Short mmCIF file of C-alpha atoms in Angstrom, two decimals:
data_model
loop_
_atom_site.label_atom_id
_atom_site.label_comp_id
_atom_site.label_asym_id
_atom_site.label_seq_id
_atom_site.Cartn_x
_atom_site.Cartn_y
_atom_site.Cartn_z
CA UNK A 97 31.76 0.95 -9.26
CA UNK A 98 29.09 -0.89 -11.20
CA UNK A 99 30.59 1.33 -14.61
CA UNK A 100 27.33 3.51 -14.88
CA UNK A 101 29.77 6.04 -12.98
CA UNK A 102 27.61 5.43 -9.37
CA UNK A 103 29.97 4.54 -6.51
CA UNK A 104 28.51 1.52 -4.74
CA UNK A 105 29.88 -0.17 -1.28
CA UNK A 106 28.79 -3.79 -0.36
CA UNK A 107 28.27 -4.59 2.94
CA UNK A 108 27.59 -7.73 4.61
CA UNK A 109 24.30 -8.03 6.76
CA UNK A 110 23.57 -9.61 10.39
CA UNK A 111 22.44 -12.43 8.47
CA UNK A 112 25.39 -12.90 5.89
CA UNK A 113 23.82 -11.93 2.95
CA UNK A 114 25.30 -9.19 0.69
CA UNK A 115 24.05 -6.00 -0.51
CA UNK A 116 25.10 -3.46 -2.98
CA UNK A 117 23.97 0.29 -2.09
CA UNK A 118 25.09 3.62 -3.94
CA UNK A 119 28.08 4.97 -1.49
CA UNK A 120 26.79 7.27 1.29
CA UNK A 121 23.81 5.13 1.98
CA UNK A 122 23.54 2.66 4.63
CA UNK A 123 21.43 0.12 6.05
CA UNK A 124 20.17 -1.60 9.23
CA UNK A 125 18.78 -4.94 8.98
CA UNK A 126 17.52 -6.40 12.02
CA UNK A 127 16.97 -10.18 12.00
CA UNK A 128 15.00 -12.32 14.73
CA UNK A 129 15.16 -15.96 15.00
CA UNK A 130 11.77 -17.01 16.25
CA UNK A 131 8.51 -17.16 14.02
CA UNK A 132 6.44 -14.72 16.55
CA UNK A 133 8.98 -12.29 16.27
CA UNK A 134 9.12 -12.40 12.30
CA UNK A 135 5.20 -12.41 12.36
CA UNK A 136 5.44 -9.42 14.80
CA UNK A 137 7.51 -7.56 12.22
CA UNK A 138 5.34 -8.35 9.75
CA UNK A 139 2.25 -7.37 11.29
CA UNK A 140 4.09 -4.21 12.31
CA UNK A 141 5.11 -3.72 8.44
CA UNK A 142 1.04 -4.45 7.54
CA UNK A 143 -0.40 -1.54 10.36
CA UNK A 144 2.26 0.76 9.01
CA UNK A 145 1.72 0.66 5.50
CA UNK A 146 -2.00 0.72 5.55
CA UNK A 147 -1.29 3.30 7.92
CA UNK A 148 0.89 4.84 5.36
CA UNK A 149 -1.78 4.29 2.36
CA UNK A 150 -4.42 6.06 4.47
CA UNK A 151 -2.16 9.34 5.23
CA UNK A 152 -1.61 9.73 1.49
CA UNK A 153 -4.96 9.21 1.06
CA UNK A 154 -6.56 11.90 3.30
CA UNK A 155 -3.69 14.15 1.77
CA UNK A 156 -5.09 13.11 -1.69
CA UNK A 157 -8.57 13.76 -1.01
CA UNK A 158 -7.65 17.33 1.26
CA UNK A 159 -6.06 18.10 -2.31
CA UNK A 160 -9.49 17.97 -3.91
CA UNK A 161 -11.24 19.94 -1.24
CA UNK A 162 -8.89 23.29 -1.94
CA UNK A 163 -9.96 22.22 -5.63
CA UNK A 164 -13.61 22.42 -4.31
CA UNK A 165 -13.14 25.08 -2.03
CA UNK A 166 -11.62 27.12 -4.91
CA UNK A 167 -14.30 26.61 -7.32
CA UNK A 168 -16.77 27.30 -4.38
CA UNK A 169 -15.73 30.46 -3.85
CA UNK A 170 -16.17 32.06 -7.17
CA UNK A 171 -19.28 33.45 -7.23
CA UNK A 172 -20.01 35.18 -10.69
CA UNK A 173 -23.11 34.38 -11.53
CA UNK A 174 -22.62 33.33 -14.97
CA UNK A 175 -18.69 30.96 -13.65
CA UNK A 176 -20.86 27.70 -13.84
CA UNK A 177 -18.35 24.92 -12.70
CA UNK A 178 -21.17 22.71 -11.35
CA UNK A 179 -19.73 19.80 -13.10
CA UNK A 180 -16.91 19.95 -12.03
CA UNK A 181 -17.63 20.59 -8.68
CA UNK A 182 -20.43 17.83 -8.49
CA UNK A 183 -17.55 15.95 -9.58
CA UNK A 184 -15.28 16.57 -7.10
CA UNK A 185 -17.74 16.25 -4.55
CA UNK A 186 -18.78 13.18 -5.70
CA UNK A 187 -15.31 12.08 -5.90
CA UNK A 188 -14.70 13.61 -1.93
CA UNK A 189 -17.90 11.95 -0.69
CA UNK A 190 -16.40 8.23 -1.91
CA UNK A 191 -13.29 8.96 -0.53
CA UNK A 192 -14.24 10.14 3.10
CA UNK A 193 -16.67 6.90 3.37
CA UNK A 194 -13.62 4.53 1.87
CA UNK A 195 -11.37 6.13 4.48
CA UNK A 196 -13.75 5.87 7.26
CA UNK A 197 -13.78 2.18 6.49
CA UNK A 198 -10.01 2.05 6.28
CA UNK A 199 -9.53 3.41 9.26
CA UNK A 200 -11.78 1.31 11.00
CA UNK A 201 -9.79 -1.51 9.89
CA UNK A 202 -6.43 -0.42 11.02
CA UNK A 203 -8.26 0.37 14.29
CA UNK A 204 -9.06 -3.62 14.24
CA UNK A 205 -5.59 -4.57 13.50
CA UNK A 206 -4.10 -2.38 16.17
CA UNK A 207 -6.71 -4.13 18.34
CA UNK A 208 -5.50 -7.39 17.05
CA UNK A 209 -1.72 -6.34 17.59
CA UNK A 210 -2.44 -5.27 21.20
CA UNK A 211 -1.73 -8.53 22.67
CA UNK A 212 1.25 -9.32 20.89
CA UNK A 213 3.01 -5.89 21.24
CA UNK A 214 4.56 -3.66 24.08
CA UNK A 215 2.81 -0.87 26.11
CA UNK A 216 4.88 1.98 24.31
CA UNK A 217 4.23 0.30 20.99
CA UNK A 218 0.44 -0.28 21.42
CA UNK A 219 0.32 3.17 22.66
CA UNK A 220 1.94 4.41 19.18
CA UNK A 221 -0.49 2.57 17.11
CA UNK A 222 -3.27 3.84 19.10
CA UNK A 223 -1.65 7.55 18.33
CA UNK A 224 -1.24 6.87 14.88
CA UNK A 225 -5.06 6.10 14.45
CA UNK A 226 -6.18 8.82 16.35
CA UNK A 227 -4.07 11.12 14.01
CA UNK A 228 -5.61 9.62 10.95
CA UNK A 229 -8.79 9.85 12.43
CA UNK A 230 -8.35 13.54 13.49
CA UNK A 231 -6.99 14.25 10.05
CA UNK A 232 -10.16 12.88 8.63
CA UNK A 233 -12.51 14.63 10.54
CA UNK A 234 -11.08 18.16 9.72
CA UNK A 235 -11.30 16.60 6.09
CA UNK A 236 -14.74 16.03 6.70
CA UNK A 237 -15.68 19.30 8.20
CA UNK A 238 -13.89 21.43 5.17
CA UNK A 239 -16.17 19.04 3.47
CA UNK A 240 -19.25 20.35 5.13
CA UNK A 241 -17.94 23.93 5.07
CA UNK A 242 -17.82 24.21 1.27
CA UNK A 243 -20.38 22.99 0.04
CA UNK A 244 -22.34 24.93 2.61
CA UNK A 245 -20.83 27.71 0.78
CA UNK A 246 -21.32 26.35 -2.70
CA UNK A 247 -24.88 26.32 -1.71
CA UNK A 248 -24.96 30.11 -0.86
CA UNK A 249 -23.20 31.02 -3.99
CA UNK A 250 -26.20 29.08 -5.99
CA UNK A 251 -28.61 30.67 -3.83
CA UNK A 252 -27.20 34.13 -4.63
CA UNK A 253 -26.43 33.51 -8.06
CA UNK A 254 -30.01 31.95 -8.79
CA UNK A 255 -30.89 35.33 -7.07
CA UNK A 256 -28.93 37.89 -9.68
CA UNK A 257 -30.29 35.99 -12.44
CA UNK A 258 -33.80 36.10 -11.43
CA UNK A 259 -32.94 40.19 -10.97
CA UNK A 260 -31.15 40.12 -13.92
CA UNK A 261 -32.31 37.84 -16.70
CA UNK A 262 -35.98 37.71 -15.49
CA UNK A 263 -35.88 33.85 -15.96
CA UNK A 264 -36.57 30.91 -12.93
CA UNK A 265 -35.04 30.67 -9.96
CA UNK A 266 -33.66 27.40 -10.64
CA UNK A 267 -30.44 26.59 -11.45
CA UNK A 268 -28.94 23.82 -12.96
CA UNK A 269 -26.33 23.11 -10.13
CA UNK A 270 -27.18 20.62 -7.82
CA UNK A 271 -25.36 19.44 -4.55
#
């Protein structure tokens, strides 16, 4: 015990050095002895945590879309959220082009990889992007979807209040 009452077991490594983990958790350390393979692994380590970065991102960004898409829907014609939802879009718009371009690049570094990786592995980087890509796309297309809507809702609300309060047909929500 390290006497802040959490078990720990050392272990020894392949390599010889020590490490201290709580008990009940283990680890595999796999070492190489050649400079392409420890550039391989490290390349390896780069695709997957940009790959990584960019699922938590598109996550992040479908987050704000429900946010939109919530917002969107309401259709009152006095429940003005239009700054908050040119916000969001705003906000969705820079995050769809910054993901297109990150994507792009971890398309190039798979590229790069290809030669220096086996069939099966190539073949999982080239699944991963595609995922990310796909995941992106319906991102995108939500995207589209609401503020299609949003733009009905103004064009019916601008509609009751021009019924209602006898005043312009403009609004001041703008997408």
């Amino acid at each position: 015990g390290d006497g802040g009452g959490v078990q720990t077991t050392t272990t020894m490594n392949a390599s010889g050095a020590h490490s201290t983990l709580p008990k009940g958790e283990t680890t595999t350390t796999t070492t190489t002895t050649t400079s392409s393979n420890n550039k391989k692994m490290m390349m390896k380590s780069l695709f997957h945590q940009r790959a990584s970065h960019i699922g938590h991102a598109i996550h992040s960004t479908s987050q704000k879309l429900d946010r939109l898409a919530q917002l969107a829907k309401r259709s009152g014609a006095f429940d003005d959220s239009s700054q908050e939802i040119n916000a969001i879009s705003f906000a969705v718009k820079e995050d769809i082009k910054q993901l297109n371009t990150a994507i792009a690049e971890l398309q190039q570094l798979a590229l790069h990889e290809r030669e220096q990786k086996t069939k099966q592995s190539t073949q999982h980087s080239e699944t991963i992007v595609e995922s990310l890509k796909g995941r992106l796309m319906d991102a995108t297309k939500a995207f589209k979807d609401v503020l299609s809507e949003r733009k009905e809702n103004v064009k019916n609300n601008e509609r009751r209040r021009s019924m209602f309060g006898g005043g312009g047909g403009t609004s001041s929500s703008s997408l």
